[in-house]
Amino acid sequence: MIRKIIHIDTEKCNGCGACARACHEGAIGMVDGKARLLREDYCDGLGDCLPACPMDAIHFEEREAPAYDAEAVRKAQEARAKTTGVASGEKQTSVDNPADADVHLTNWPIQMKLAPVNAPCFNNAELLVAADCTAYAYAGFHGEFLKGRVALIGCPKLDGASYAPKLMQILSGNDVRSLTVLRMEVPCCGGLEFAARQALEMCGKDIPLRVVTISIDGSILEDK
């Protein structure tokens, strides 16, 4: 039959997996680091996956495809629920850890090297550029720094490249309202702060900058 079904542009796909998580029916999966439509009969054509894709790699098309099989989807969801304990589409939280309800991540991907420079989330955003260790070192990371902000994370030492050019593109091409840099006290994290200052200088915009330094024992050393 001819019907509306999704098409995934694998050239644009960055492999973040957001669409696969958004697809409650389980029609999308990851193959060799790319999103694929694995089961055409599981795709209901409603497009929950479209807004989840940060790369605009998913669109609708009208073509010959098997009919949506709601019964097969239901059985697959029940099978997944038996193995994971969570029904498709539900968020898994721990009854033993109420802090699970205070997760404030709103964008994906968050890794600096993977994030697209023109993602809609950057417009009118309070941008947080955080060293990846800070989320583990500082207990209040989500509530105090991530809440209300769009996050990018990285490690200058491990990534081995300057973030300044990419940050400059993000700041230049989007209406970023403020920039907060959350770094560790260790010397290699200085590269993150330097990249942010350099990007601000290159973009020529007057964007407020806040730099917070976390100690290795989990306290705030400096907030400027």
PDB file of C-alpha atoms in Angstrom:
ATOM      1  CA  MET A   1       0.000   0.000   0.000  1.00  0.00           C
ATOM      2  CA  ILE A   2       1.041   3.642  -0.485  1.00  0.00           C
ATOM      3  CA  ARG A   3       1.291   5.444   2.820  1.00  0.00           C
ATOM      4  CA  LYS A   4       3.238   8.053   4.785  1.00  0.00           C
ATOM      5  CA  ILE A   5       6.391   6.670   6.382  1.00  0.00           C
ATOM      6  CA  ILE A   6       9.662   8.112   7.639  1.00  0.00           C
ATOM      7  CA  HIS A   7      12.876   8.359   5.626  1.00  0.00           C
ATOM      8  CA  ILE A   8      16.251   8.623   7.385  1.00  0.00           C
ATOM      9  CA  ASP A   9      19.064  10.444   5.582  1.00  0.00           C
ATOM     10  CA  THR A  10      22.101   8.467   6.769  1.00  0.00           C
ATOM     11  CA  GLU A  11      24.454  11.116   5.358  1.00  0.00           C
ATOM     12  CA  LYS A  12      23.062  13.642   7.849  1.00  0.00           C
ATOM     13  CA  CYS A  13      22.696  11.184  10.735  1.00  0.00           C
ATOM     14  CA  ASN A  14      25.321  11.706  13.465  1.00  0.00           C
ATOM     15  CA  GLY A  15      24.537   8.483  15.300  1.00  0.00           C
ATOM     16  CA  CYS A  16      23.250  10.081  18.508  1.00  0.00           C
ATOM     17  CA  GLY A  17      20.370   7.581  18.769  1.00  0.00           C
ATOM     18  CA  ALA A  18      17.793  10.176  19.865  1.00  0.00           C
ATOM     19  CA  CYS A  19      15.318   9.057  17.199  1.00  0.00           C
ATOM     20  CA  ALA A  20      15.554   5.414  18.256  1.00  0.00           C
ATOM     21  CA  ARG A  21      14.767   6.383  21.850  1.00  0.00           C
ATOM     22  CA  ALA A  22      11.868   8.573  20.718  1.00  0.00           C
ATOM     23  CA  CYS A  23      10.306   5.789  18.633  1.00  0.00           C
ATOM     24  CA  HIS A  24       7.936   4.102  21.086  1.00  0.00           C
ATOM     25  CA  GLU A  25       7.085   1.433  18.542  1.00  0.00           C
ATOM     26  CA  GLY A  26      10.683   0.232  18.133  1.00  0.00           C
ATOM     27  CA  ALA A  27      10.745   0.783  14.372  1.00  0.00           C
ATOM     28  CA  ILE A  28      14.136   2.540  14.452  1.00  0.00           C
ATOM     29  CA  GLY A  29      17.436   1.003  15.512  1.00  0.00           C
ATOM     30  CA  MET A  30      21.140   1.761  15.300  1.00  0.00           C
ATOM     31  CA  VAL A  31      23.233  -0.112  12.726  1.00  0.00           C
ATOM     32  CA  ASP A  32      26.953   0.610  12.300  1.00  0.00           C
ATOM     33  CA  GLY A  33      26.564   3.904  14.132  1.00  0.00           C
ATOM     34  CA  LYS A  34      23.646   5.132  12.009  1.00  0.00           C
ATOM     35  CA  ALA A  35      19.882   5.217  12.579  1.00  0.00           C
ATOM     36  CA  ARG A  36      17.916   2.826  10.379  1.00  0.00           C
ATOM     37  CA  LEU A  37      14.232   2.076   9.857  1.00  0.00           C
ATOM     38  CA  LEU A  38      14.375  -1.597  10.796  1.00  0.00           C
ATOM     39  CA  ARG A  39      10.668  -2.428  10.737  1.00  0.00           C
ATOM     40  CA  GLU A  40       8.462  -0.565   8.262  1.00  0.00           C
ATOM     41  CA  ASP A  41       5.391  -2.279   9.711  1.00  0.00           C
ATOM     42  CA  TYR A  42       6.243  -0.789  13.135  1.00  0.00           C
ATOM     43  CA  CYS A  43       6.295   2.804  11.810  1.00  0.00           C
ATOM     44  CA  ASP A  44       2.917   4.456  12.481  1.00  0.00           C
ATOM     45  CA  GLY A  45       3.729   7.520  10.379  1.00  0.00           C
ATOM     46  CA  LEU A  46       3.074   9.947  13.256  1.00  0.00           C
ATOM     47  CA  GLY A  47       6.689  11.087  13.471  1.00  0.00           C
ATOM     48  CA  ASP A  48       7.619  11.221  17.162  1.00  0.00           C
ATOM     49  CA  CYS A  49      11.180  10.746  15.942  1.00  0.00           C
ATOM     50  CA  LEU A  50      11.260  13.906  13.781  1.00  0.00           C
ATOM     51  CA  PRO A  51      11.590  16.568  16.507  1.00  0.00           C
ATOM     52  CA  ALA A  52      14.079  14.369  18.408  1.00  0.00           C
ATOM     53  CA  CYS A  53      16.631  14.480  15.560  1.00  0.00           C
ATOM     54  CA  PRO A  54      19.161  17.322  16.020  1.00  0.00           C
ATOM     55  CA  MET A  55      20.450  16.950  12.460  1.00  0.00           C
ATOM     56  CA  ASP A  56      17.123  17.274  10.577  1.00  0.00           C
ATOM     57  CA  ALA A  57      17.902  13.872   9.065  1.00  0.00           C
ATOM     58  CA  ILE A  58      14.351  12.437   9.226  1.00  0.00           C
ATOM     59  CA  HIS A  59      11.465  13.363   6.953  1.00  0.00           C
ATOM     60  CA  PHE A  60       8.169  11.875   5.817  1.00  0.00           C
ATOM     61  CA  GLU A  61       7.738  10.346   2.393  1.00  0.00           C
ATOM     62  CA  GLU A  62       4.801   8.753   0.556  1.00  0.00           C
ATOM     63  CA  ARG A  63       5.733   5.352  -0.838  1.00  0.00           C
ATOM     64  CA  GLU A  64       4.898   1.681  -1.025  1.00  0.00           C
ATOM     65  CA  ALA A  65       5.231   0.184   2.462  1.00  0.00           C
ATOM     66  CA  PRO A  66       3.622  -2.504   4.613  1.00  0.00           C
ATOM     67  CA  ALA A  67       0.639  -1.379   6.674  1.00  0.00           C
ATOM     68  CA  TYR A  68       1.262  -0.357  10.272  1.00  0.00           C
ATOM     69  CA  ASP A  69       0.858  -3.488  12.421  1.00  0.00           C
ATOM     70  CA  ALA A  70      -0.410  -2.296  15.799  1.00  0.00           C
ATOM     71  CA  GLU A  71      -0.741  -5.827  17.163  1.00  0.00           C
ATOM     72  CA  ALA A  72       2.863  -6.721  16.313  1.00  0.00           C
ATOM     73  CA  VAL A  73       4.023  -3.498  17.947  1.00  0.00           C
ATOM     74  CA  ARG A  74       2.021  -4.258  21.096  1.00  0.00           C
ATOM     75  CA  LYS A  75       3.552  -7.722  21.374  1.00  0.00           C
ATOM     76  CA  ALA A  76       7.059  -6.339  20.844  1.00  0.00           C
ATOM     77  CA  GLN A  77       6.482  -3.712  23.532  1.00  0.00           C
ATOM     78  CA  GLU A  78       5.259  -6.359  25.965  1.00  0.00           C
ATOM     79  CA  ALA A  79       8.345  -8.473  25.243  1.00  0.00           C
ATOM     80  CA  ARG A  80      10.623  -5.490  25.916  1.00  0.00           C
ATOM     81  CA  ALA A  81       8.768  -4.697  29.125  1.00  0.00           C
ATOM     82  CA  LYS A  82       9.368  -8.238  30.391  1.00  0.00           C
ATOM     83  CA  THR A  83      13.128  -7.990  29.832  1.00  0.00           C
ATOM     84  CA  THR A  84      13.636  -4.386  30.997  1.00  0.00           C
ATOM     85  CA  GLY A  85      10.785  -3.922  33.445  1.00  0.00           C
ATOM     86  CA  VAL A  86       9.814  -0.713  31.624  1.00  0.00           C
ATOM     87  CA  ALA A  87       7.103  -0.391  29.005  1.00  0.00           C
ATOM     88  CA  SER A  88       8.016   1.325  25.736  1.00  0.00           C
ATOM     89  CA  GLY A  89       7.873   5.091  26.031  1.00  0.00           C
ATOM     90  CA  GLU A  90       8.011   5.123  29.841  1.00  0.00           C
ATOM     91  CA  LYS A  91      10.801   6.839  31.729  1.00  0.00           C
ATOM     92  CA  GLN A  92      12.660   4.554  34.096  1.00  0.00           C
ATOM     93  CA  THR A  93      13.138   6.042  37.561  1.00  0.00           C
ATOM     94  CA  SER A  94      14.349   4.547  40.797  1.00  0.00           C
ATOM     95  CA  VAL A  95      12.035   4.445  43.813  1.00  0.00           C
ATOM     96  CA  ASP A  96      15.135   4.267  45.987  1.00  0.00           C
ATOM     97  CA  ASN A  97      16.573   7.524  44.634  1.00  0.00           C
ATOM     98  CA  PRO A  98      14.132  10.458  44.544  1.00  0.00           C
ATOM     99  CA  ALA A  99      16.870  12.602  42.964  1.00  0.00           C
ATOM    100  CA  ASP A 100      16.129  10.803  39.687  1.00  0.00           C
ATOM    101  CA  ALA A 101      13.156  13.142  39.298  1.00  0.00           C
ATOM    102  CA  ASP A 102      15.468  16.193  39.244  1.00  0.00           C
ATOM    103  CA  VAL A 103      17.148  15.549  35.895  1.00  0.00           C
ATOM    104  CA  HIS A 104      17.335  18.748  33.849  1.00  0.00           C
ATOM    105  CA  LEU A 105      18.950  17.672  30.584  1.00  0.00           C
ATOM    106  CA  THR A 106      16.926  19.152  27.701  1.00  0.00           C
ATOM    107  CA  ASN A 107      19.114  18.716  24.603  1.00  0.00           C
ATOM    108  CA  TRP A 108      20.978  15.944  22.802  1.00  0.00           C
ATOM    109  CA  PRO A 109      23.716  15.359  21.768  1.00  0.00           C
ATOM    110  CA  ILE A 110      25.692  17.224  24.421  1.00  0.00           C
ATOM    111  CA  GLN A 111      29.245  16.231  23.481  1.00  0.00           C
ATOM    112  CA  MET A 112      30.940  19.302  21.990  1.00  0.00           C
ATOM    113  CA  LYS A 113      32.318  17.439  18.976  1.00  0.00           C
ATOM    114  CA  LEU A 114      28.946  15.884  18.101  1.00  0.00           C
ATOM    115  CA  ALA A 115      26.611  18.831  18.587  1.00  0.00           C
ATOM    116  CA  PRO A 116      25.415  20.617  15.424  1.00  0.00           C
ATOM    117  CA  VAL A 117      26.178  24.349  15.389  1.00  0.00           C
ATOM    118  CA  ASN A 118      22.702  25.356  14.235  1.00  0.00           C
ATOM    119  CA  ALA A 119      20.473  23.255  16.509  1.00  0.00           C
ATOM    120  CA  PRO A 120      17.198  25.008  17.434  1.00  0.00           C
ATOM    121  CA  CYS A 121      17.957  24.567  21.131  1.00  0.00           C
ATOM    122  CA  PHE A 122      20.714  27.206  20.919  1.00  0.00           C
ATOM    123  CA  ASN A 123      18.336  30.034  20.028  1.00  0.00           C
ATOM    124  CA  ASN A 124      17.562  32.259  23.022  1.00  0.00           C
ATOM    125  CA  ALA A 125      19.587  29.834  25.149  1.00  0.00           C
ATOM    126  CA  GLU A 126      21.494  30.094  28.388  1.00  0.00           C
ATOM    127  CA  LEU A 127      24.507  28.018  27.287  1.00  0.00           C
ATOM    128  CA  LEU A 128      26.463  25.805  29.685  1.00  0.00           C
ATOM    129  CA  VAL A 129      29.884  24.598  28.543  1.00  0.00           C
ATOM    130  CA  ALA A 130      30.985  22.043  31.120  1.00  0.00           C
ATOM    131  CA  ALA A 131      34.024  19.863  31.598  1.00  0.00           C
ATOM    132  CA  ASP A 132      32.666  16.326  31.594  1.00  0.00           C
ATOM    133  CA  CYS A 133      34.156  15.596  35.038  1.00  0.00           C
ATOM    134  CA  THR A 134      32.092  18.331  36.695  1.00  0.00           C
ATOM    135  CA  ALA A 135      28.858  16.329  36.592  1.00  0.00           C
ATOM    136  CA  TYR A 136      30.561  13.632  38.678  1.00  0.00           C
ATOM    137  CA  ALA A 137      32.534  15.922  40.986  1.00  0.00           C
ATOM    138  CA  TYR A 138      29.766  18.365  41.915  1.00  0.00           C
ATOM    139  CA  ALA A 139      26.640  16.895  43.506  1.00  0.00           C
ATOM    140  CA  GLY A 140      24.411  19.842  42.613  1.00  0.00           C
ATOM    141  CA  PHE A 141      25.300  19.826  38.914  1.00  0.00           C
ATOM    142  CA  HIS A 142      21.748  19.298  37.596  1.00  0.00           C
ATOM    143  CA  GLY A 143      19.900  21.626  39.942  1.00  0.00           C
ATOM    144  CA  GLU A 144      22.432  24.459  40.126  1.00  0.00           C
ATOM    145  CA  PHE A 145      24.003  24.502  36.671  1.00  0.00           C
ATOM    146  CA  LEU A 146      22.097  22.390  34.145  1.00  0.00           C
ATOM    147  CA  LYS A 147      18.573  23.540  35.020  1.00  0.00           C
ATOM    148  CA  GLY A 148      17.342  26.078  32.483  1.00  0.00           C
ATOM    149  CA  ARG A 149      20.452  25.788  30.329  1.00  0.00           C
ATOM    150  CA  VAL A 150      21.489  24.084  27.111  1.00  0.00           C
ATOM    151  CA  ALA A 151      24.537  21.904  27.766  1.00  0.00           C
ATOM    152  CA  LEU A 152      27.729  21.136  25.890  1.00  0.00           C
ATOM    153  CA  ILE A 153      30.424  18.974  27.480  1.00  0.00           C
ATOM    154  CA  GLY A 154      34.011  18.191  26.622  1.00  0.00           C
ATOM    155  CA  CYS A 155      37.513  17.480  27.846  1.00  0.00           C
ATOM    156  CA  PRO A 156      40.295  19.493  26.176  1.00  0.00           C
ATOM    157  CA  LYS A 157      42.907  16.930  27.168  1.00  0.00           C
ATOM    158  CA  LEU A 158      41.066  13.901  25.779  1.00  0.00           C
ATOM    159  CA  ASP A 159      39.567  15.538  22.690  1.00  0.00           C
ATOM    160  CA  GLY A 160      42.907  17.063  21.757  1.00  0.00           C
ATOM    161  CA  ALA A 161      41.492  20.008  19.817  1.00  0.00           C
ATOM    162  CA  SER A 162      40.452  23.587  20.460  1.00  0.00           C
ATOM    163  CA  TYR A 163      36.738  24.113  20.948  1.00  0.00           C
ATOM    164  CA  ALA A 164      37.010  27.809  20.083  1.00  0.00           C
ATOM    165  CA  PRO A 165      36.106  27.574  16.350  1.00  0.00           C
ATOM    166  CA  LYS A 166      32.965  25.509  16.989  1.00  0.00           C
ATOM    167  CA  LEU A 167      31.892  27.626  19.951  1.00  0.00           C
ATOM    168  CA  MET A 168      32.396  30.730  17.835  1.00  0.00           C
ATOM    169  CA  GLN A 169      30.060  29.299  15.172  1.00  0.00           C
ATOM    170  CA  ILE A 170      27.423  28.497  17.797  1.00  0.00           C
ATOM    171  CA  LEU A 171      27.635  31.951  19.366  1.00  0.00           C
ATOM    172  CA  SER A 172      27.684  33.721  15.997  1.00  0.00           C
ATOM    173  CA  GLY A 173      24.837  31.813  14.395  1.00  0.00           C
ATOM    174  CA  ASN A 174      22.404  31.709  17.322  1.00  0.00           C
ATOM    175  CA  ASP A 175      20.849  34.096  19.822  1.00  0.00           C
ATOM    176  CA  VAL A 176      22.738  32.870  22.892  1.00  0.00           C
ATOM    177  CA  ARG A 177      21.824  34.975  25.924  1.00  0.00           C
ATOM    178  CA  SER A 178      24.604  33.924  28.294  1.00  0.00           C
ATOM    179  CA  LEU A 179      27.556  31.569  28.536  1.00  0.00           C
ATOM    180  CA  THR A 180      28.530  29.672  31.680  1.00  0.00           C
ATOM    181  CA  VAL A 181      31.758  27.679  31.758  1.00  0.00           C
ATOM    182  CA  LEU A 182      31.932  24.989  34.425  1.00  0.00           C
ATOM    183  CA  ARG A 183      35.448  23.642  34.795  1.00  0.00           C
ATOM    184  CA  MET A 184      37.545  21.607  37.185  1.00  0.00           C
ATOM    185  CA  GLU A 185      40.511  23.066  39.067  1.00  0.00           C
ATOM    186  CA  VAL A 186      42.960  20.857  37.152  1.00  0.00           C
ATOM    187  CA  PRO A 187      45.214  22.663  34.616  1.00  0.00           C
ATOM    188  CA  CYS A 188      43.884  20.914  31.498  1.00  0.00           C
ATOM    189  CA  CYS A 189      40.447  22.431  32.135  1.00  0.00           C
ATOM    190  CA  GLY A 190      41.989  25.825  31.493  1.00  0.00           C
ATOM    191  CA  GLY A 191      41.674  24.981  27.811  1.00  0.00           C
ATOM    192  CA  LEU A 192      37.890  25.009  28.143  1.00  0.00           C
ATOM    193  CA  GLU A 193      37.827  28.472  29.679  1.00  0.00           C
ATOM    194  CA  PHE A 194      40.341  29.771  27.151  1.00  0.00           C
ATOM    195  CA  ALA A 195      38.283  28.416  24.246  1.00  0.00           C
ATOM    196  CA  ALA A 196      35.150  30.124  25.562  1.00  0.00           C
ATOM    197  CA  ARG A 197      36.893  33.483  25.938  1.00  0.00           C
ATOM    198  CA  GLN A 198      38.464  33.140  22.507  1.00  0.00           C
ATOM    199  CA  ALA A 199      35.115  32.243  20.919  1.00  0.00           C
ATOM    200  CA  LEU A 200      33.455  35.264  22.494  1.00  0.00           C
ATOM    201  CA  GLU A 201      36.195  37.512  21.177  1.00  0.00           C
ATOM    202  CA  MET A 202      35.969  36.035  17.668  1.00  0.00           C
ATOM    203  CA  CYS A 203      32.177  36.244  17.436  1.00  0.00           C
ATOM    204  CA  GLY A 204      32.170  39.907  18.415  1.00  0.00           C
ATOM    205  CA  LYS A 205      29.008  39.627  20.535  1.00  0.00           C
ATOM    206  CA  ASP A 206      28.550  41.059  24.013  1.00  0.00           C
ATOM    207  CA  ILE A 207      27.432  37.844  25.724  1.00  0.00           C
ATOM    208  CA  PRO A 208      27.744  37.629  29.532  1.00  0.00           C
ATOM    209  CA  LEU A 209      30.355  35.076  30.607  1.00  0.00           C
ATOM    210  CA  ARG A 210      30.450  33.264  33.940  1.00  0.00           C
ATOM    211  CA  VAL A 211      33.271  30.879  34.862  1.00  0.00           C
ATOM    212  CA  VAL A 212      32.835  28.494  37.794  1.00  0.00           C
ATOM    213  CA  THR A 213      35.693  26.302  39.006  1.00  0.00           C
ATOM    214  CA  ILE A 214      35.027  23.052  40.868  1.00  0.00           C
ATOM    215  CA  SER A 215      37.606  21.471  43.161  1.00  0.00           C
ATOM    216  CA  ILE A 216      38.449  17.796  43.011  1.00  0.00           C
ATOM    217  CA  ASP A 217      36.730  17.360  46.395  1.00  0.00           C
ATOM    218  CA  GLY A 218      33.460  18.622  44.956  1.00  0.00           C
ATOM    219  CA  SER A 219      33.226  22.212  46.171  1.00  0.00           C
ATOM    220  CA  ILE A 220      33.104  25.516  44.292  1.00  0.00           C
ATOM    221  CA  LEU A 221      36.520  27.137  44.365  1.00  0.00           C
ATOM    222  CA  GLU A 222      35.778  30.210  42.293  1.00  0.00           C
ATOM    223  CA  ASP A 223      32.732  31.826  40.661  1.00  0.00           C
ATOM    224  CA  LYS A 224      33.503  34.832  38.500  1.00  0.00           C
TER     225      LYS A 224
END
